[in-house]
Short mmCIF file of C-alpha atoms and ligand atoms in Angstrom, two decimals:
data_model
loop_
_atom_site.label_atom_id
_atom_site.label_comp_id
_atom_site.label_asym_id
_atom_site.label_seq_id
_atom_site.Cartn_x
_atom_site.Cartn_y
_atom_site.Cartn_z
CA UNK A 24 19.49 -13.06 23.73
CA UNK A 25 21.37 -9.89 24.96
CA UNK A 26 20.76 -8.67 28.65
CA UNK A 27 20.78 -5.24 27.46
CA UNK A 28 18.26 -3.27 28.86
CA UNK A 29 16.99 0.11 27.72
CA UNK A 30 17.38 3.76 29.35
CA UNK A 31 13.97 4.49 27.83
CA UNK A 32 11.67 1.72 29.15
CA UNK A 33 10.10 -0.93 27.75
CA UNK A 34 6.40 -1.45 25.97
CA UNK A 35 4.17 -3.25 28.95
CA UNK A 36 4.24 -6.57 26.34
CA UNK A 37 4.23 -7.79 22.81
CA UNK A 38 0.41 -6.26 21.85
CA UNK A 39 1.63 -2.69 23.11
CA UNK A 40 4.73 -3.51 20.43
CA UNK A 41 3.14 -4.64 17.85
CA UNK A 42 0.25 -1.50 18.09
CA UNK A 43 2.87 1.29 18.33
CA UNK A 44 4.85 -0.44 15.21
CA UNK A 45 1.50 -0.67 12.97
CA UNK A 46 0.86 2.68 14.71
CA UNK A 47 4.48 3.78 13.24
CA UNK A 48 4.44 1.58 9.75
CA UNK A 49 -0.01 3.11 8.96
CA UNK A 50 -0.21 6.52 8.05
CA UNK A 51 -0.26 9.20 6.00
CA UNK A 52 1.79 6.82 3.37
CA UNK A 53 -0.95 4.74 3.60
CA UNK A 54 -4.40 6.82 3.62
CA UNK A 55 -2.74 9.97 1.64
CA UNK A 56 0.48 9.05 -0.11
CA UNK A 57 -0.37 5.45 -1.86
CA UNK A 58 -3.82 6.79 -3.56
CA UNK A 59 -2.10 9.41 -4.83
CA UNK A 60 1.32 7.81 -6.32
CA UNK A 61 -0.63 4.74 -7.47
CA UNK A 62 -2.78 7.41 -9.39
CA UNK A 63 -0.26 9.05 -10.85
CA UNK A 64 1.49 5.61 -11.24
CA UNK A 65 -1.23 3.87 -13.53
CA UNK A 66 -2.98 1.29 -10.60
CA UNK A 67 -2.43 -2.09 -10.82
CA UNK A 68 1.26 -2.62 -12.54
CA UNK A 69 2.35 -0.71 -9.05
CA UNK A 70 0.53 -2.10 -6.44
CA UNK A 71 1.54 -5.52 -7.91
CA UNK A 72 5.31 -4.00 -7.41
CA UNK A 73 5.02 -2.68 -3.98
CA UNK A 74 3.44 -6.02 -2.83
CA UNK A 75 5.80 -7.74 -3.82
CA UNK A 76 8.75 -5.45 -2.24
CA UNK A 77 6.80 -5.90 1.06
CA UNK A 78 6.91 -9.31 0.86
CA UNK A 79 10.75 -9.48 -0.47
CA UNK A 80 12.07 -6.75 0.91
CA UNK A 81 10.04 -5.29 3.73
CA UNK A 82 9.38 -8.26 5.96
CA UNK A 83 12.59 -9.47 6.36
CA UNK A 84 14.36 -5.96 6.49
CA UNK A 85 11.73 -5.07 9.77
CA UNK A 86 12.72 -8.18 10.72
CA UNK A 87 16.15 -7.25 10.68
CA UNK A 88 15.43 -3.74 12.29
CA UNK A 89 13.44 -5.11 15.29
CA UNK A 90 16.34 -7.52 16.17
CA UNK A 91 19.04 -4.83 15.92
CA UNK A 92 16.90 -2.77 18.28
CA UNK A 93 16.37 -5.10 20.77
CA UNK A 94 19.87 -6.53 20.90
CA UNK A 95 21.16 -2.88 20.96
CA UNK A 96 18.43 -1.39 23.21
CA UNK A 97 19.76 2.19 22.49
CA UNK A 98 19.27 4.80 19.69
CA UNK A 99 19.84 3.81 16.26
CA UNK A 100 23.42 5.58 16.37
CA UNK A 101 24.65 3.80 19.44
CA UNK A 102 22.55 0.29 18.32
CA UNK A 103 24.72 0.31 15.26
CA UNK A 104 28.21 1.52 17.33
CA UNK A 105 27.57 -1.22 20.06
CA UNK A 106 26.67 -3.86 17.53
CA UNK A 107 29.31 -3.24 14.75
CA UNK A 108 32.04 -3.40 18.13
CA UNK A 109 30.81 -7.09 19.27
CA UNK A 110 30.76 -8.04 15.53
CA UNK A 111 34.45 -6.35 15.53
CA UNK A 112 32.79 -4.70 12.51
CA UNK A 113 34.09 -1.01 11.02
CA UNK A 114 33.02 1.11 13.54
CA UNK A 115 31.74 3.31 10.62
CA UNK A 116 28.50 1.28 11.02
CA UNK A 117 27.26 3.86 13.24
CA UNK A 118 26.50 6.21 10.85
CA UNK A 119 23.72 4.27 9.25
CA UNK A 120 21.88 5.65 12.67
CA UNK A 121 22.94 9.22 11.98
CA UNK A 122 21.81 8.52 8.12
CA UNK A 123 18.51 7.65 9.98
CA UNK A 124 18.31 9.97 12.34
CA UNK A 125 18.60 12.61 9.22
CA UNK A 126 16.06 11.00 6.97
CA UNK A 127 13.63 11.43 10.05
CA UNK A 128 13.98 14.30 10.47
CA UNK A 129 13.86 15.27 7.38
CA UNK A 130 10.51 12.98 6.96
CA UNK A 131 8.70 14.47 9.63
CA UNK A 132 9.30 17.84 8.40
CA UNK A 133 7.37 17.56 5.44
CA UNK A 134 5.04 14.83 7.03
CA UNK A 135 3.66 17.29 9.97
CA UNK A 136 2.89 20.16 7.08
CA UNK A 137 0.88 17.03 5.25
CA UNK A 138 -0.54 16.10 8.66
CA UNK A 139 -1.43 20.18 8.88
CA UNK A 140 -3.62 19.44 6.60
CA UNK A 141 -5.46 16.60 7.46
CA UNK A 142 -6.05 19.12 10.50
CA UNK A 143 -7.48 21.84 8.62
CA UNK A 144 -9.59 19.79 7.11
CA UNK A 145 -11.11 18.41 10.93
CA UNK A 146 -12.33 21.53 10.65
CA UNK A 147 -13.67 22.49 7.72
CA UNK A 148 -15.38 19.40 7.19
CA UNK A 149 -17.13 19.52 10.68
CA UNK A 150 -17.86 23.45 9.70
CA UNK A 151 -19.87 21.98 6.57
CA UNK A 152 -18.15 23.86 4.25
CA UNK A 153 -18.35 20.95 1.96
CA UNK A 154 -22.17 20.41 1.65
CA UNK A 155 -23.01 19.64 -1.79
CA UNK A 156 -19.85 20.66 -3.31
CA UNK A 157 -18.59 20.00 -6.80
CA UNK A 158 -15.34 18.38 -8.11
CA UNK A 159 -14.36 21.87 -8.74
CA UNK A 160 -15.30 23.68 -5.96
CA UNK A 161 -13.45 21.26 -3.81
CA UNK A 162 -10.22 21.76 -6.18
CA UNK A 163 -10.24 25.72 -5.68
CA UNK A 164 -11.48 25.49 -1.98
CA UNK A 165 -7.76 23.41 -1.61
CA UNK A 166 -6.19 25.58 -3.81
CA UNK A 167 -6.83 28.31 -2.37
CA UNK A 168 -6.16 26.49 0.89
CA UNK A 169 -2.30 25.64 0.40
CA UNK A 170 -1.97 28.96 -1.91
CA UNK A 171 -1.43 30.70 1.94
CA UNK A 172 1.89 29.95 3.97
CA UNK A 173 -0.10 31.59 6.75
CA UNK A 174 -2.62 28.79 7.01
CA UNK A 175 -0.60 25.87 6.19
CA UNK A 176 2.23 27.26 9.00
CA UNK A 177 -0.11 27.35 11.73
CA UNK A 178 -1.28 23.60 11.02
CA UNK A 179 2.06 22.36 10.72
CA UNK A 180 3.66 23.87 14.16
CA UNK A 181 -0.33 22.54 15.72
CA UNK A 182 1.14 19.19 14.46
CA UNK A 183 4.56 19.50 15.76
CA UNK A 184 2.83 20.36 19.42
CA UNK A 185 1.09 17.79 19.44
CA UNK A 186 4.11 15.27 18.18
CA UNK A 187 6.04 16.90 21.32
CA UNK A 188 3.75 16.47 23.63
CA UNK A 189 3.38 12.60 23.25
CA UNK A 190 7.05 12.28 22.53
CA UNK A 191 8.15 14.42 25.54
CA UNK A 192 6.16 12.33 27.91
CA UNK A 193 8.38 9.16 27.20
CA UNK A 194 7.80 5.40 25.78
CA UNK A 195 5.28 4.41 28.01
CA UNK A 196 3.37 7.18 29.70
CA UNK A 197 3.25 8.85 26.00
CA UNK A 198 4.06 6.55 22.89
CA UNK A 199 2.21 3.61 23.96
CA UNK A 200 -0.85 5.13 25.67
CA UNK A 201 -1.70 7.89 22.16
CA UNK A 202 -1.31 4.00 20.26
CA UNK A 203 -3.48 2.03 22.52
CA UNK A 204 -6.67 4.57 21.72
CA UNK A 205 -5.64 5.79 18.55
CA UNK A 206 -5.05 2.54 16.42
CA UNK A 207 -8.18 0.40 17.45
CA UNK A 208 -10.16 3.79 16.55
CA UNK A 209 -8.26 4.30 13.25
CA UNK A 210 -9.19 0.75 12.67
CA UNK A 211 -13.37 1.16 12.92
CA UNK A 212 -12.99 4.60 11.41
CA UNK A 213 -11.61 2.63 8.16
CA UNK A 214 -14.36 -0.19 7.60
CA UNK A 215 -17.31 2.26 8.44
CA UNK A 216 -16.14 4.16 5.28
CA UNK A 217 -15.14 1.10 3.52
CA UNK A 218 -19.19 -0.21 3.68
CA UNK A 219 -20.05 3.54 2.27
CA UNK A 220 -17.68 2.94 -0.80
CA UNK A 221 -18.64 -0.46 -1.14
CA UNK A 222 -22.29 1.31 -2.28
CA UNK A 223 -21.15 3.40 -4.60
CA UNK A 224 -21.79 2.49 -8.30
CA UNK A 225 -18.41 2.45 -9.17
CA UNK A 226 -16.73 0.17 -6.62
CA UNK A 227 -15.78 -2.50 -9.16
CA UNK A 228 -14.24 -0.25 -11.18
CA UNK A 229 -11.89 1.09 -8.41
CA UNK A 230 -11.09 -2.89 -7.56
CA UNK A 231 -9.64 -3.30 -11.06
CA UNK A 232 -7.68 -0.51 -11.06
CA UNK A 233 -5.83 -1.18 -8.27
CA UNK A 234 -5.60 -5.01 -9.12
CA UNK A 235 -5.68 -5.38 -12.97
CA UNK A 236 -1.90 -4.76 -13.98
CA UNK A 237 -1.16 -3.12 -17.05
CA UNK A 238 2.73 -2.83 -17.42
CA UNK A 239 2.73 -0.67 -20.24
CA UNK A 240 1.69 1.87 -17.58
CA UNK A 241 5.03 2.07 -15.63
CA UNK A 242 8.47 3.42 -16.27
CA UNK A 243 11.67 2.29 -14.51
CA UNK A 244 11.13 5.40 -12.39
CA UNK A 245 7.80 3.86 -11.09
CA UNK A 246 9.15 0.94 -10.08
CA UNK A 247 11.68 2.97 -7.69
CA UNK A 248 8.10 4.66 -5.99
CA UNK A 249 6.86 1.51 -5.77
CA UNK A 250 10.19 -0.05 -4.13
CA UNK A 251 10.81 3.29 -2.04
CA UNK A 252 7.06 3.42 -1.23
CA UNK A 253 7.29 -0.43 0.47
CA UNK A 254 10.37 1.57 2.91
CA UNK A 255 8.25 4.11 3.56
CA UNK A 256 4.62 2.93 4.50
CA UNK A 257 6.73 -0.13 6.46
CA UNK A 258 8.99 2.61 8.23
CA UNK A 259 12.08 0.89 7.52
CA UNK A 260 15.27 1.94 6.57
CA UNK A 261 15.81 5.20 9.02
CA UNK A 262 15.65 3.30 12.63
CA UNK A 263 12.13 3.79 13.40
CA UNK A 264 11.54 0.35 13.62
CA UNK A 265 15.09 -0.45 15.20
CA UNK A 266 13.99 2.46 18.03
CA UNK A 267 10.59 0.76 18.63
CA UNK A 268 12.66 -3.01 18.48
CA UNK A 269 15.04 -1.71 21.76
CA UNK A 270 11.98 -1.47 23.66
CA UNK A 271 10.58 -5.11 23.00
CA UNK A 272 10.76 -7.28 25.53
CA UNK A 273 13.16 -10.18 25.58
CA UNK A 274 10.59 -13.42 25.10
CA UNK A 275 8.40 -12.07 22.01
CA UNK A 276 8.75 -13.64 18.60
CA UNK A 277 10.03 -11.36 15.75
CA UNK A 278 9.29 -12.94 13.42
CA UNK A 279 5.56 -13.50 13.88
CA UNK A 280 5.43 -9.74 14.49
CA UNK A 281 6.61 -8.41 11.83
CA UNK A 282 4.80 -10.06 9.26
CA UNK A 283 1.40 -9.39 11.54
CA UNK A 284 2.20 -5.83 11.48
CA UNK A 285 3.37 -5.58 7.50
CA UNK A 286 -0.08 -7.50 6.70
CA UNK A 287 -1.78 -4.55 8.85
CA UNK A 288 -0.19 -2.07 7.16
CA UNK A 289 -0.71 -3.40 3.39
CA UNK A 290 -4.52 -4.02 4.27
CA UNK A 291 -5.05 -0.61 5.54
CA UNK A 292 -3.40 0.97 2.25
CA UNK A 293 -5.46 -1.89 -0.04
CA UNK A 294 -8.61 -0.76 1.90
CA UNK A 295 -7.50 3.13 1.62
CA UNK A 296 -7.49 2.26 -2.13
CA UNK A 297 -10.70 0.61 -2.22
CA UNK A 298 -12.39 3.74 -0.25
CA UNK A 299 -10.74 6.70 -2.80
CA UNK A 300 -10.75 5.31 -5.74
CA UNK A 301 -14.19 4.05 -6.16
CA UNK A 302 -15.21 7.88 -5.38
CA UNK A 303 -12.79 9.72 -7.80
CA UNK A 304 -14.39 7.40 -10.49
CA UNK A 305 -18.19 7.53 -9.11
CA UNK A 306 -17.46 12.11 -9.70
CA UNK A 307 -15.40 11.67 -12.89
CA UNK A 308 -12.42 13.08 -11.19
CA UNK A 309 -8.31 12.76 -12.46
CA UNK A 310 -6.49 9.88 -10.07
CA UNK A 311 -3.23 11.40 -10.98
CA UNK A 312 -3.69 14.23 -9.62
CA UNK A 313 -1.14 14.08 -7.68
CA UNK A 314 -0.33 15.33 -3.37
CA UNK A 315 -3.73 16.80 -3.37
CA UNK A 316 -5.76 13.67 -4.33
CA UNK A 317 -7.48 12.79 -1.05
CA UNK A 318 -8.49 16.56 -0.11
CA UNK A 319 -9.89 17.13 -3.49
CA UNK A 320 -11.68 14.18 -4.00
CA UNK A 321 -13.26 12.71 -0.25
CA UNK A 322 -14.22 16.31 0.24
CA UNK A 323 -17.08 15.71 -2.64
CA UNK A 324 -18.32 12.17 -1.55
CA UNK A 325 -18.72 13.89 2.04
CA UNK A 326 -20.06 16.88 0.68
CA UNK A 327 -23.25 14.48 -0.42
CA UNK A 328 -23.46 11.03 1.34
CA UNK A 329 -26.26 11.51 4.23
CA UNK A 330 -24.40 11.87 7.29
CA UNK A 331 -21.25 13.33 5.22
CA UNK A 332 -20.25 15.87 7.93
CA UNK A 333 -20.01 13.29 10.29
CA UNK A 334 -18.18 10.72 8.04
CA UNK A 335 -15.77 12.90 6.33
CA UNK A 336 -15.22 15.01 10.09
CA UNK A 337 -14.30 11.47 10.72
CA UNK A 338 -12.21 10.35 8.09
CA UNK A 339 -10.16 13.57 8.69
CA UNK A 340 -9.65 12.92 12.38
CA UNK A 341 -8.77 9.01 11.36
CA UNK A 342 -5.57 10.81 9.00
CA UNK A 343 -4.59 12.10 12.09
CA UNK A 344 -4.90 9.73 14.44
CA UNK A 345 -2.62 7.77 11.76
CA UNK A 346 -0.17 10.42 11.25
CA UNK A 347 0.52 11.27 14.85
CA UNK A 348 1.76 7.49 16.00
CA UNK A 349 3.88 7.86 12.70
CA UNK A 350 5.53 11.25 13.73
CA UNK A 351 6.11 10.18 17.25
CA UNK A 352 8.38 7.28 16.00
CA UNK A 353 9.81 9.66 12.95
CA UNK A 354 11.50 11.63 15.76
CA UNK A 355 11.78 8.93 18.50
CA UNK A 356 15.72 7.65 17.21
CA UNK A 357 17.11 11.71 17.38
CA UNK A 358 15.43 12.39 20.88
CA UNK A 359 16.65 8.85 22.24
CA UNK A 360 20.27 9.98 20.79
CA UNK A 361 19.79 13.08 22.82
CA UNK A 362 18.91 11.56 25.99
CA UNK A 363 21.56 8.92 25.89
CA UNK A 364 24.46 10.87 24.40
CA UNK A 365 23.53 14.76 26.00
CA UNK A 366 21.98 13.82 29.32
CA UNK A 367 19.19 15.47 28.27
CA UNK A 368 15.81 15.02 30.14
CA UNK A 369 13.19 14.01 27.00
CA UNK A 370 11.16 17.18 27.25
CA UNK A 371 14.07 19.04 26.36
CA UNK A 372 15.28 16.84 23.77
CA UNK A 373 11.46 16.44 21.78
CA UNK A 374 11.36 20.69 22.25
CA UNK A 375 15.40 20.72 20.34
CA UNK A 376 14.36 18.01 17.70
CA UNK A 377 10.60 19.77 17.43
CA UNK A 378 12.08 22.56 16.64
CA UNK A 379 14.72 21.44 14.07
CA UNK A 380 12.17 19.88 12.04
CA UNK A 381 9.70 22.21 12.75
CA UNK A 382 12.32 24.78 10.57
CA UNK A 383 12.60 22.41 8.46
CA UNK A 384 9.52 22.29 7.24
CA UNK A 385 8.69 25.46 6.13
CA UNK A 386 10.73 24.49 2.74
CA UNK A 387 7.45 22.85 2.48
CA UNK A 388 4.87 24.84 3.30
CA UNK A 389 6.65 27.57 1.11
CA UNK A 390 6.83 25.43 -2.02
CA UNK A 391 3.00 24.90 -2.40
CA UNK A 392 2.91 28.63 -2.62
CA UNK A 393 4.88 31.62 -2.53
CA UNK A 394 8.23 29.22 -3.79
CA UNK A 395 6.29 26.91 -6.19
CA UNK A 396 8.15 27.91 -9.47
CA UNK A 397 11.23 27.01 -7.61
CA UNK A 398 12.35 23.92 -8.66
CA UNK A 399 16.19 23.69 -8.59
CA UNK A 400 16.82 20.37 -10.25
CA UNK A 401 14.69 20.95 -12.69
CA UNK A 402 17.56 20.44 -15.50
CA UNK A 403 17.19 16.79 -14.90
CA UNK A 404 14.57 14.96 -16.23
CA UNK A 405 12.81 13.21 -13.80
CA UNK A 406 12.71 16.57 -11.82
CA UNK A 407 11.80 18.56 -13.74
CA UNK A 408 8.44 19.93 -11.96
CA UNK A 409 9.87 18.56 -8.73
CA UNK A 410 9.22 21.78 -6.18
CA UNK A 411 11.32 21.37 -2.97
CA UNK A 412 8.76 19.53 -1.27
CA UNK A 413 8.54 17.07 -4.41
CA UNK A 414 12.61 16.45 -4.03
CA UNK A 415 12.73 15.92 -0.32
CA UNK A 416 10.33 13.23 -0.86
CA UNK A 417 12.35 12.06 -3.64
CA UNK A 418 15.64 11.91 -1.60
CA UNK A 419 14.34 10.41 1.88
CA UNK A 420 11.66 7.68 0.29
CA UNK A 421 13.16 6.68 -2.69
CA UNK A 422 17.19 7.02 -2.24
CA UNK A 423 17.79 7.60 1.78
CA UNK A 424 15.53 4.48 3.10
CA UNK A 425 16.17 2.13 0.81
CA UNK A 426 19.90 2.17 0.80
CA UNK A 427 19.54 2.44 5.16
CA UNK A 428 18.05 -0.82 4.26
CA UNK A 429 20.08 -2.13 1.92
CA UNK A 430 23.10 -1.65 4.79
CA UNK A 431 20.90 -2.79 7.21
CA UNK A 432 20.15 -6.37 5.44
CA UNK A 433 23.76 -6.48 4.39
CA UNK A 434 24.39 -6.18 8.46
CA UNK A 435 22.69 -8.53 9.63
CA UNK A 436 23.54 -11.44 6.79
CA UNK A 437 26.66 -10.80 6.54
CA UNK A 438 28.33 -8.31 9.67
CA UNK A 439 26.24 -10.47 12.63
CA UNK A 440 27.39 -14.05 12.80
CA UNK A 441 24.68 -16.52 12.01
CA UNK A 442 24.70 -17.76 16.35
CA UNK A 443 23.76 -14.57 17.04
CA UNK A 444 20.37 -14.44 14.70
CA UNK A 445 19.29 -17.32 15.39
CA UNK A 446 19.41 -16.57 19.00
CA UNK A 447 17.43 -13.22 18.45
CA UNK A 448 15.14 -15.27 16.23
CA UNK A 449 15.16 -18.07 18.66
CA UNK A 450 15.19 -20.96 16.05
CA UNK A 451 17.57 -23.53 16.76
CA UNK A 452 18.43 -25.61 13.84
CA UNK A 453 20.60 -23.86 11.40
CA UNK A 454 18.25 -25.51 8.37
CA UNK A 455 14.81 -24.29 9.45
CA UNK A 456 13.18 -23.22 6.40
CA UNK A 457 11.89 -19.74 7.57
CA UNK A 458 15.04 -19.10 8.59
CA UNK A 459 16.87 -20.01 5.56
CA UNK A 460 14.38 -17.74 3.72
CA UNK A 461 15.08 -14.22 5.83
CA UNK A 462 18.68 -15.25 5.45
CA UNK A 463 18.66 -15.58 1.46
CA UNK A 464 16.50 -12.80 0.95
CA UNK A 465 18.70 -10.58 3.23
CA UNK A 466 22.00 -11.49 2.38
CA UNK A 467 20.99 -11.78 -2.24
CA UNK A 468 17.57 -10.30 -2.74
CA UNK A 469 16.97 -7.49 -0.49
CA UNK A 470 20.55 -5.43 -1.61
CA UNK A 471 20.44 -6.83 -5.57
CA UNK A 472 16.75 -5.02 -5.81
CA UNK A 473 17.95 -2.00 -4.53
CA UNK A 474 20.77 -1.50 -6.40
CA UNK A 475 19.40 -2.90 -9.55
CA UNK A 476 16.88 -0.88 -9.29
CA UNK A 477 18.84 1.97 -9.02
CA UNK A 478 21.35 1.60 -11.58
CA UNK A 479 18.50 1.40 -13.52
CA UNK A 480 16.52 4.28 -12.99
CA UNK A 481 20.17 6.43 -12.99
CA UNK A 482 20.55 4.53 -16.48
CA UNK A 483 23.84 2.78 -15.24
CA UNK A 484 22.07 -0.59 -16.23
CA UNK A 485 19.62 -0.51 -18.27
CA UNK A 486 18.63 -5.27 -18.83
CA UNK A 487 17.44 -4.16 -22.35
CA UNK A 488 21.21 -3.33 -23.20
CA UNK A 489 22.38 -6.79 -21.77
CA UNK A 490 19.61 -8.97 -23.89
CA UNK A 491 20.86 -7.05 -26.86
CA UNK A 492 24.32 -7.88 -26.25
CA UNK A 493 23.44 -11.65 -25.62
CA UNK A 494 21.56 -11.79 -28.61
CA UNK A 495 23.60 -10.36 -30.84
N1 LIG B 30 5.63 4.76 7.23
C1 LIG B 30 4.38 5.68 7.57
C2 LIG B 30 3.47 6.17 6.97
O1 LIG B 30 3.42 4.92 6.00
C3 LIG B 30 5.73 6.98 7.09
C4 LIG B 30 7.34 6.69 7.96
C5 LIG B 30 8.16 6.64 7.39
C6 LIG B 30 7.07 6.63 9.50
C7 LIG B 30 9.58 5.91 8.39
C8 LIG B 30 8.03 6.57 9.84
C9 LIG B 30 9.04 5.99 8.91
O2 LIG B 30 3.12 7.31 6.66
#
């Protein structure tokens, strides 16, 4: 095992790391994004592809990222530089760290705006705005809310301040303290809400929508979204898990913890789906409603159930907590780098990166109102209706994260020696079945999957063309 130590400190133990990494993974991706993109892509088939991607690409790459971080013990940029040097590989590998930092800031710029919606909805639900609200009523309240750039900006600003406040306090005093309180609370709230959804008449329809695959409903772009979402939801491909790995004590098992984190993240997404779709169907709503889905559907449920104000408030508090423990990991790679390379204090670094991200967030704020008709790539068919927010989301989740993940898989399986990876994974025998599986997945399956899906979406590679050629 490597003998480096991190200048930023370390988690107090295995549980703290699991909570922090699960906190990073579980976020808006699970509770806000997973339901609405599942709805847009027709349900079961999309979910199945997403689950396969988690198992065959997500878990092995998560192990890879934790390993790189723990061995490098620095921000992803410096870790990649140090490990490339150690392997006598090209110094350009450090740009993998850079692209992660950029992806993290871009994601956080829109993530924070959506988290701002959740913040606003905490107060709206608590004040009883949704009591007895109708489907149309909830939609029009949401529509008026996002049409107001000043409101979105105010909530986005508040959320960025919350994020910076935690990051500025450091690994043990900020990040770890926050997740130790927030994550258990989140699990309790989810279970309470699942209980509510199970008692709705349409629970079984929700289950069928999520788990009965109908492959006629999914396109190549849908497959890319499922794969991109596997990266997004596990926080992979941009260095968040890598930087958290750099604070991981040396004796903790990377394989076991990665599997625990991925399983918890997947469970939360499925439970969120099981809460939301029964409500959607019970109220005759549209599963493909887009990014506003949970903000348009859940208030109806909360507006009619006994104790709805309480449960509704609780739900949006949960969403804010989940987003908060993810946002700190989106900005941590950038902050750690500023501290390491420029010698700034954490407080200063958090403020600088926070301001950069906040400013980028203005693009998303405006894309829901004043610039909602600005569709710069409308000439390309998949982007026909894409606003700046949609493009940012697509660029990061569907392009930058999978490419980052692809390169990480290549690095651990082809650049690092198996001596080193075996030592980090605590494996003595190179024929160990688990180790061989991991190697196979990172060396062949993950890279091939990313490349094939890309080629398919861009239309360069069409499996049907090959079949037709073979079959004459
Ligand atoms: N995994 C987080 C979510 O599901 C988002 C995220 C992506 C966080 C990438 C860190 C890095 O909401």
